[in-house]
């Protein structure tokens, strides 16, 4: 079955550590996106990528980094510079153009 | 700037009734709109979409209405069921990405 997979489902990080969240899709989608969701809140765009080896900052990119070395993969690193990283992180992918996103099941990151 | 907003943060309906979730958008040039459903602890799921050359589109128990004159989008759910309880997001085409609204929580009570 085609889909988009996020791992791990739950992640705990100590303060000062970098952590990387995985996002893999086998839908052959061109574009991939990372969103952050805080409790009871909407979706805020962190980074997105339309093609391999290219990505753009979203609304809240500070403290995060990404790479897009393969079409299927778009990992997100939450760096120690992100002061409040505890949140639910969602990855999505889509065809280029006027199409909706397919979302992963999310990674819940908690700073301990 | 471009924005998508929702009128009601929480909507409570009785099981079996129809639900209407509203969304206002500000970019009159937007030509594609989507509704997503997000259950607790899960990723959003696509419900239905509509392009700007249409004013209505129906799915299974859901209907999306688009009023371009007043820049308003609505999602109608017929015969609301407990499984419909979730947060619903509207989104509009923002060029190279979707712009999401803040979401409406739908609560279904017996």
PDB file of C-alpha atoms in Angstrom, chain A residues 11-106:
ATOM      1  CA  UNK A  11      10.131  10.781  20.937  1.00  0.00           C
ATOM      2  CA  UNK A  12      11.694  12.138  24.089  1.00  0.00           C
ATOM      3  CA  UNK A  13      14.524  14.614  24.009  1.00  0.00           C
ATOM      4  CA  UNK A  14      16.735  16.038  26.678  1.00  0.00           C
ATOM      5  CA  UNK A  15      17.282  19.750  26.649  1.00  0.00           C
ATOM      6  CA  UNK A  16      20.268  20.701  24.506  1.00  0.00           C
ATOM      7  CA  UNK A  17      20.003  17.693  22.222  1.00  0.00           C
ATOM      8  CA  UNK A  18      19.240  17.598  18.529  1.00  0.00           C
ATOM      9  CA  UNK A  19      16.728  15.020  17.343  1.00  0.00           C
ATOM     10  CA  UNK A  20      15.725  13.933  13.864  1.00  0.00           C
ATOM     11  CA  UNK A  21      12.202  12.968  12.866  1.00  0.00           C
ATOM     12  CA  UNK A  22      11.813  10.655   9.913  1.00  0.00           C
ATOM     13  CA  UNK A  23       9.295  11.048   7.064  1.00  0.00           C
ATOM     14  CA  UNK A  24       9.173   8.622   4.140  1.00  0.00           C
ATOM     15  CA  UNK A  25       6.622   8.403   1.333  1.00  0.00           C
ATOM     16  CA  UNK A  26       6.155   5.889  -1.468  1.00  0.00           C
ATOM     17  CA  UNK A  27       3.448   7.820  -3.276  1.00  0.00           C
ATOM     18  CA  UNK A  28       5.904   9.280  -5.781  1.00  0.00           C
ATOM     19  CA  UNK A  29       4.785  12.722  -4.644  1.00  0.00           C
ATOM     20  CA  UNK A  30       6.905  15.674  -5.645  1.00  0.00           C
ATOM     21  CA  UNK A  31       6.383  17.914  -2.655  1.00  0.00           C
ATOM     22  CA  UNK A  32       6.800  17.300   1.061  1.00  0.00           C
ATOM     23  CA  UNK A  33       5.957  19.425   4.081  1.00  0.00           C
ATOM     24  CA  UNK A  34       6.542  19.607   7.825  1.00  0.00           C
ATOM     25  CA  UNK A  35       3.989  21.078  10.224  1.00  0.00           C
ATOM     26  CA  UNK A  36       3.986  21.664  13.933  1.00  0.00           C
ATOM     27  CA  UNK A  37       0.792  21.372  15.963  1.00  0.00           C
ATOM     28  CA  UNK A  38       0.479  22.470  19.586  1.00  0.00           C
ATOM     29  CA  UNK A  39      -2.380  21.215  21.798  1.00  0.00           C
ATOM     30  CA  UNK A  40      -5.719  22.602  20.690  1.00  0.00           C
ATOM     31  CA  UNK A  41      -4.068  24.582  17.916  1.00  0.00           C
ATOM     32  CA  UNK A  42      -3.910  24.559  14.148  1.00  0.00           C
ATOM     33  CA  UNK A  43      -1.097  23.592  11.796  1.00  0.00           C
ATOM     34  CA  UNK A  44       1.972  25.779  11.434  1.00  0.00           C
ATOM     35  CA  UNK A  45       4.311  25.256   8.499  1.00  0.00           C
ATOM     36  CA  UNK A  46       7.963  24.655   9.347  1.00  0.00           C
ATOM     37  CA  UNK A  47       9.612  23.752   6.034  1.00  0.00           C
ATOM     38  CA  UNK A  48       8.552  22.458   2.660  1.00  0.00           C
ATOM     39  CA  UNK A  49      10.223  21.077  -0.434  1.00  0.00           C
ATOM     40  CA  UNK A  50       8.925  21.030  -3.985  1.00  0.00           C
ATOM     41  CA  UNK A  51      11.823  19.073  -5.524  1.00  0.00           C
ATOM     42  CA  UNK A  52      14.882  17.121  -4.467  1.00  0.00           C
ATOM     43  CA  UNK A  53      17.778  19.176  -3.104  1.00  0.00           C
ATOM     44  CA  UNK A  54      15.593  22.244  -2.651  1.00  0.00           C
ATOM     45  CA  UNK A  55      13.463  23.432   0.261  1.00  0.00           C
ATOM     46  CA  UNK A  56      11.893  26.612   1.584  1.00  0.00           C
ATOM     47  CA  UNK A  57      11.290  27.998   5.044  1.00  0.00           C
ATOM     48  CA  UNK A  58       7.764  28.105   6.323  1.00  0.00           C
ATOM     49  CA  UNK A  59       6.318  30.346   9.004  1.00  0.00           C
ATOM     50  CA  UNK A  60       8.256  28.920  11.965  1.00  0.00           C
ATOM     51  CA  UNK A  61      11.573  27.591  10.577  1.00  0.00           C
ATOM     52  CA  UNK A  62      13.811  28.928  13.360  1.00  0.00           C
ATOM     53  CA  UNK A  63      15.384  26.101  15.361  1.00  0.00           C
ATOM     54  CA  UNK A  64      14.653  23.476  12.706  1.00  0.00           C
ATOM     55  CA  UNK A  65      16.547  22.096   9.720  1.00  0.00           C
ATOM     56  CA  UNK A  66      15.653  19.752   6.865  1.00  0.00           C
ATOM     57  CA  UNK A  67      17.199  17.963   3.914  1.00  0.00           C
ATOM     58  CA  UNK A  68      15.745  16.500   0.724  1.00  0.00           C
ATOM     59  CA  UNK A  69      18.371  14.223  -0.740  1.00  0.00           C
ATOM     60  CA  UNK A  70      15.826  11.724  -2.053  1.00  0.00           C
ATOM     61  CA  UNK A  71      12.337  12.222  -3.423  1.00  0.00           C
ATOM     62  CA  UNK A  72      10.952   9.748  -0.895  1.00  0.00           C
ATOM     63  CA  UNK A  73      12.489  11.234   2.238  1.00  0.00           C
ATOM     64  CA  UNK A  74      12.251  14.554   4.071  1.00  0.00           C
ATOM     65  CA  UNK A  75      13.761  14.309   7.578  1.00  0.00           C
ATOM     66  CA  UNK A  76      13.300  17.122  10.073  1.00  0.00           C
ATOM     67  CA  UNK A  77      15.936  17.933  12.697  1.00  0.00           C
ATOM     68  CA  UNK A  78      14.819  19.774  15.797  1.00  0.00           C
ATOM     69  CA  UNK A  79      17.916  21.547  17.031  1.00  0.00           C
ATOM     70  CA  UNK A  80      18.833  22.762  20.502  1.00  0.00           C
ATOM     71  CA  UNK A  81      18.112  26.265  19.243  1.00  0.00           C
ATOM     72  CA  UNK A  82      14.391  25.471  19.263  1.00  0.00           C
ATOM     73  CA  UNK A  83      13.415  26.687  22.715  1.00  0.00           C
ATOM     74  CA  UNK A  84      10.006  25.072  22.962  1.00  0.00           C
ATOM     75  CA  UNK A  85      10.082  21.896  20.854  1.00  0.00           C
ATOM     76  CA  UNK A  86       7.419  19.905  22.677  1.00  0.00           C
ATOM     77  CA  UNK A  87       4.664  19.454  20.086  1.00  0.00           C
ATOM     78  CA  UNK A  88       3.015  17.102  17.615  1.00  0.00           C
ATOM     79  CA  UNK A  89       4.869  17.071  14.291  1.00  0.00           C
ATOM     80  CA  UNK A  90       3.128  16.192  11.054  1.00  0.00           C
ATOM     81  CA  UNK A  91       4.666  15.414   7.711  1.00  0.00           C
ATOM     82  CA  UNK A  92       2.701  15.600   4.467  1.00  0.00           C
ATOM     83  CA  UNK A  93       3.278  15.064   0.771  1.00  0.00           C
ATOM     84  CA  UNK A  94       1.486  16.015  -2.417  1.00  0.00           C
ATOM     85  CA  UNK A  95       1.652  16.134  -6.179  1.00  0.00           C
ATOM     86  CA  UNK A  96       2.777  19.446  -7.601  1.00  0.00           C
ATOM     87  CA  UNK A  97      -0.100  21.746  -8.496  1.00  0.00           C
ATOM     88  CA  UNK A  98      -3.636  21.940  -7.145  1.00  0.00           C
ATOM     89  CA  UNK A  99      -3.845  18.799  -5.078  1.00  0.00           C
ATOM     90  CA  UNK A 100      -4.413  18.009  -1.458  1.00  0.00           C
ATOM     91  CA  UNK A 101      -1.895  16.663   0.976  1.00  0.00           C
ATOM     92  CA  UNK A 102      -1.524  13.167   2.321  1.00  0.00           C
ATOM     93  CA  UNK A 103      -0.496  13.347   5.972  1.00  0.00           C
ATOM     94  CA  UNK A 104       1.510  10.957   8.072  1.00  0.00           C
ATOM     95  CA  UNK A 105       0.335   9.804  11.483  1.00  0.00           C
ATOM     96  CA  UNK A 106       2.597  12.226  13.317  1.00  0.00           C
TER      97      UNK A 106
END
